[in-house]
mmCIF file of C-alpha atoms in Angstrom:
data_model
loop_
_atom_site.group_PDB
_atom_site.id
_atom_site.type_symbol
_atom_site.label_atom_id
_atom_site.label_comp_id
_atom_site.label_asym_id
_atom_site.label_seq_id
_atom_site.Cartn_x
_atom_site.Cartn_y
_atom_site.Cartn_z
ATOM 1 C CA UNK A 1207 0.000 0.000 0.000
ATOM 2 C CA UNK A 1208 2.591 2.696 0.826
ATOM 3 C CA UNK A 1209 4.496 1.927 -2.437
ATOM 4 C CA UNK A 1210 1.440 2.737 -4.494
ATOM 5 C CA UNK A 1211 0.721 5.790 -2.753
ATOM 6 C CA UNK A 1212 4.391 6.888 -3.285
ATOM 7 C CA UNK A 1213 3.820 6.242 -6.745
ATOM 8 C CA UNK A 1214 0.910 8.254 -6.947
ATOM 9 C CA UNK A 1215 2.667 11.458 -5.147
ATOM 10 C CA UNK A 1216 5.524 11.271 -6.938
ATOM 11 C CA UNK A 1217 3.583 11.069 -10.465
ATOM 12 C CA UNK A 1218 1.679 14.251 -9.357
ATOM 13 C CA UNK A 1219 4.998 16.179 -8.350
ATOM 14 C CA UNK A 1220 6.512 15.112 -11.599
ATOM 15 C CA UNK A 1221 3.332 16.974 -13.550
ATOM 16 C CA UNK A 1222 3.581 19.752 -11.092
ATOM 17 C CA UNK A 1223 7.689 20.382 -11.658
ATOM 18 C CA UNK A 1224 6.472 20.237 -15.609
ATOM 19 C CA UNK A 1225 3.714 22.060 -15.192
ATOM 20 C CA UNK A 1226 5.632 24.947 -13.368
ATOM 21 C CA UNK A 1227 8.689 24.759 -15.647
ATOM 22 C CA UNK A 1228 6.840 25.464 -18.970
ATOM 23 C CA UNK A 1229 3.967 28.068 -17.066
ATOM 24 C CA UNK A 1230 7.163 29.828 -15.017
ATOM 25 C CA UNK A 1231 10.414 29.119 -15.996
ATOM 26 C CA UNK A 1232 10.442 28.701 -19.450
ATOM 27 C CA UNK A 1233 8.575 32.174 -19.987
ATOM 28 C CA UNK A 1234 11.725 33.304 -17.615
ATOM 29 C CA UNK A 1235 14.352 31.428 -19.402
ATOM 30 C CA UNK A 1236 13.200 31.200 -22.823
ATOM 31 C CA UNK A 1237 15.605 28.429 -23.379
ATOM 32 C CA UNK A 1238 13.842 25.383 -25.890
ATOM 33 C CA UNK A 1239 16.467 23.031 -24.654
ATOM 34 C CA UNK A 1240 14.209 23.421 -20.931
ATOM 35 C CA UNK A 1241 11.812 21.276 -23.001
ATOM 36 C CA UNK A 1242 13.804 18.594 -22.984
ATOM 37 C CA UNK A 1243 13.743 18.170 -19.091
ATOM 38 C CA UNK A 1244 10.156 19.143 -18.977
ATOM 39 C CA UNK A 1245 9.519 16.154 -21.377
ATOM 40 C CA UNK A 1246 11.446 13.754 -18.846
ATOM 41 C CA UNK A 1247 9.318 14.822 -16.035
ATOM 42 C CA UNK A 1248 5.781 14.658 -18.220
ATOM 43 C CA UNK A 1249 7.206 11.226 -18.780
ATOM 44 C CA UNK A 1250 7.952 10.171 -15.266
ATOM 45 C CA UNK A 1251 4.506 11.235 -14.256
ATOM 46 C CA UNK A 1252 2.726 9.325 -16.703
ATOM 47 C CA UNK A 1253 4.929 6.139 -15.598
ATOM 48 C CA UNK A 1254 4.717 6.845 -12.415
ATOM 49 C CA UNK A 1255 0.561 6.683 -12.189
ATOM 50 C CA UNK A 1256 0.557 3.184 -14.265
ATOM 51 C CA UNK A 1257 3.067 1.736 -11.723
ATOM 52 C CA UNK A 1258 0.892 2.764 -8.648
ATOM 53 C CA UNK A 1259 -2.526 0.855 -11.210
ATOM 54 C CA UNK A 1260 -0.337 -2.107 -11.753
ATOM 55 C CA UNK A 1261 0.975 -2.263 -7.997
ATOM 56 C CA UNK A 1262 -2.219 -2.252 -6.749
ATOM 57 C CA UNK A 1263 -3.126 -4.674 -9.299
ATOM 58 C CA UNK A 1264 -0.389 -6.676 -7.981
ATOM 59 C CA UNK A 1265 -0.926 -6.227 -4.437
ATOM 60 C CA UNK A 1266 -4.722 -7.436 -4.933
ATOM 61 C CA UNK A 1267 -3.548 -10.491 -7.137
ATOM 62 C CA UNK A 1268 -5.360 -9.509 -10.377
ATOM 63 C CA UNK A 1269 -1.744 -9.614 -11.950
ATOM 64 C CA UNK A 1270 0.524 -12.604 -11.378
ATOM 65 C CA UNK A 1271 3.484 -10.403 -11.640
ATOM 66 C CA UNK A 1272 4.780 -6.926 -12.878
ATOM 67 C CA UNK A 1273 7.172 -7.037 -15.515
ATOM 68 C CA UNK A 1274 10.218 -5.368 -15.935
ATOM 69 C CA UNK A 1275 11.274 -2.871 -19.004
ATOM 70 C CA UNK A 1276 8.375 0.015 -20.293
ATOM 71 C CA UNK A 1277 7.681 -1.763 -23.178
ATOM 72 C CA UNK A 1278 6.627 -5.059 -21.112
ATOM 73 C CA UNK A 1279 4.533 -2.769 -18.050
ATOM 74 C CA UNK A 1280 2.421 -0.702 -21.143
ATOM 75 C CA UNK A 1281 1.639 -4.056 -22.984
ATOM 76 C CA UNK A 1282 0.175 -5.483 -19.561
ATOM 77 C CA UNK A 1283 -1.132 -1.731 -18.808
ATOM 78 C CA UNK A 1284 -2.370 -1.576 -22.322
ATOM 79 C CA UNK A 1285 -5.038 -4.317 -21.212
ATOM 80 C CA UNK A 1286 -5.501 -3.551 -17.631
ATOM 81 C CA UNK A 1287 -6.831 0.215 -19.280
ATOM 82 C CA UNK A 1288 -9.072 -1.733 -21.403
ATOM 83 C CA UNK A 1289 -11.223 -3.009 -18.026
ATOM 84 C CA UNK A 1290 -11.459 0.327 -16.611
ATOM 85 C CA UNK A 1291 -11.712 2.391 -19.876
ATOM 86 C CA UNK A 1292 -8.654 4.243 -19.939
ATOM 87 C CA UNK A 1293 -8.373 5.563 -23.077
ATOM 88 C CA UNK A 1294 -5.480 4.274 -25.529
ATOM 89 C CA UNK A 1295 -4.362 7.962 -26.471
ATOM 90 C CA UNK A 1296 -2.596 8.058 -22.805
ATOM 91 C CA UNK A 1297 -0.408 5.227 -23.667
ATOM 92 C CA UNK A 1298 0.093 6.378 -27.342
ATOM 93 C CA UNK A 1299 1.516 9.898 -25.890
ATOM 94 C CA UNK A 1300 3.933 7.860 -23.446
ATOM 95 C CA UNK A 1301 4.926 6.175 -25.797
ATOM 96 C CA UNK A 1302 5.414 9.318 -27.930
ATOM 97 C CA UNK A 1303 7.434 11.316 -25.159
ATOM 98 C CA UNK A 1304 9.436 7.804 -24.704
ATOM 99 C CA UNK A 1305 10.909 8.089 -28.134
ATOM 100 C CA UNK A 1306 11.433 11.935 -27.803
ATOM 101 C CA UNK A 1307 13.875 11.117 -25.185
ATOM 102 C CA UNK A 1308 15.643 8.349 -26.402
ATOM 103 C CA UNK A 1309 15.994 10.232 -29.499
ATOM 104 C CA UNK A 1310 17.530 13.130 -27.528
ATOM 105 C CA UNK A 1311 20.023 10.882 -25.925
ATOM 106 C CA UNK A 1312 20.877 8.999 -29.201
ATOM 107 C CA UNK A 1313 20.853 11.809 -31.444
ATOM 108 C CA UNK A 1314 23.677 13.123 -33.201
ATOM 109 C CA UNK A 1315 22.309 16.481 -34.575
ATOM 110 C CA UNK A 1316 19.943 18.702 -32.152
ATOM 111 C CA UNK A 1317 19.442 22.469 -32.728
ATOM 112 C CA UNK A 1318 17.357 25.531 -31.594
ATOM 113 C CA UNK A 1319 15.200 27.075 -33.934
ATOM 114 C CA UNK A 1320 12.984 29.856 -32.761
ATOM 115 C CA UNK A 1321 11.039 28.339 -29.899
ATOM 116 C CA UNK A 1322 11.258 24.876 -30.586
ATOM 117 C CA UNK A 1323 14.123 22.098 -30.315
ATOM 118 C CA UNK A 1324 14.966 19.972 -32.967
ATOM 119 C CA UNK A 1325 15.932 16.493 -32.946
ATOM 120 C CA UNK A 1326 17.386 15.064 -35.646
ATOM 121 C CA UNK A 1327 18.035 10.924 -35.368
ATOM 122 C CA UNK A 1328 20.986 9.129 -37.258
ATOM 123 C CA UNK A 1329 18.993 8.561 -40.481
ATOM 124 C CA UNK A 1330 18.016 12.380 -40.700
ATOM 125 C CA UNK A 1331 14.516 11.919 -39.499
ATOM 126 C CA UNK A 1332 13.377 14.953 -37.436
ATOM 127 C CA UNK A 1333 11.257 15.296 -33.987
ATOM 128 C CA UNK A 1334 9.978 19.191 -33.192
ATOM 129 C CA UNK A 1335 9.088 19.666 -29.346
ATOM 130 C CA UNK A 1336 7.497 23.195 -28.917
ATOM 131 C CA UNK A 1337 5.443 24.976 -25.797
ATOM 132 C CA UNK A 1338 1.720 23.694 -27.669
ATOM 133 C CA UNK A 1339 3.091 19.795 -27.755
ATOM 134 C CA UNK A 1340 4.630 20.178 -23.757
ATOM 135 C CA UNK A 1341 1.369 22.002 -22.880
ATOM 136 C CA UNK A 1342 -1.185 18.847 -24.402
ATOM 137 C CA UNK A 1343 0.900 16.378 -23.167
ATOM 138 C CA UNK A 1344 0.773 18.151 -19.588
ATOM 139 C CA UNK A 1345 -2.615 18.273 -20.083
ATOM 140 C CA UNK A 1346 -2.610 14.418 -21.119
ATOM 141 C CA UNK A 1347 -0.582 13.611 -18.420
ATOM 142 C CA UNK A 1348 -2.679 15.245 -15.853
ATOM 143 C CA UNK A 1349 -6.245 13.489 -17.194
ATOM 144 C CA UNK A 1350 -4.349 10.383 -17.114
ATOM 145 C CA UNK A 1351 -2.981 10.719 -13.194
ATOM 146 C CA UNK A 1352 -6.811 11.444 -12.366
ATOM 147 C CA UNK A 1353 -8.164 8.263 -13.837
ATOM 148 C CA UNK A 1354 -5.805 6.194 -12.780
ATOM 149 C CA UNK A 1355 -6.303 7.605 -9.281
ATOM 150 C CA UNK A 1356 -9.641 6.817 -9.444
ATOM 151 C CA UNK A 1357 -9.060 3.400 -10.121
ATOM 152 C CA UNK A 1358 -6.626 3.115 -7.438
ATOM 153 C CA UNK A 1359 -9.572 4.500 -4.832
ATOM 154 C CA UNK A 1360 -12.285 2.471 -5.939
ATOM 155 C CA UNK A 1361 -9.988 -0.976 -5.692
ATOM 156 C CA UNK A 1362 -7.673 -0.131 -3.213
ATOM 157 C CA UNK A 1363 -9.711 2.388 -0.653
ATOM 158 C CA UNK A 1364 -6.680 4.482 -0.575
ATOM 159 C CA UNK A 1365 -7.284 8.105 -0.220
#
């Protein structure tokens, strides 16, 4: 029980630091390269909230097991969403962000232009993070951390 509610505060904090960072900071800064590090936080949020549903899934023995790796916990989430009618867009923009950031990190080519960051990957394709793609996937994120709270409340009783 206390590692899903950890899970569920730290998911919110990680949508709060974003949230602040590209409402506050980035208007300050005016830096695109902040988006990067908004995008990991956005990200950890969203992971965050479907490792509290899956704990408690766990805990309550509807899942034999959690699996290791993001790809493995989104497949099993993927279906677990499916009982409680979690949308598939949620996962889709995870997955989206997910591939942001390992194309960051594996990228040989990144560059500012105006105010967005470009990512170019090894066989020239090119991903654009602005302030309107942070700011729906914020949104996203948050809708997503509601739901899956809900779920968490009405199996677990946690409050």
């Amino acid at each position: 029980m206390r590692r899903i509610e950890e899970l569920r505060i730290t998911s919110k904090r990680n949508i709060q630091i974003a949230d602040h960072m590209i409402y506050m900071t980035y208007n300050v800064v005016k830096d695109p390269k902040i988006l990067l590090s908004i995008m990991d936080n956005i990200f950890l949020g969203f992971s965050k909230a479907m490792n509290a549903v899956l704990q408690a899934e766990y805990i309550y023995k509807k899942i034999p097991s959690i699996p290791k790796g993001f790809e493995a916990k989104s497949m099993l989430f993927r279906d677990i969403a499916l009982k409680y009618d979690i949308n598939d867009e949620y996962l889709k923009a995870m997955r989206e962000i997910k591939e942001t950031i390992i194309d960051h990190k594996t990228s040989p080519v990144e560059f500012r232009r105006k105010d967005k960051f470009v990512i170019c990957s090894g066989d020239y394709k090119m991903r654009t993070i602005d302030i309107d793609i942070i700011k729906k996937y914020i949104k996203l994120a948050k809708e997503f951390i509601s739901k899956t709270d809900s779920i968490i409340i009405k199996n677990v009783g946690i409050h």
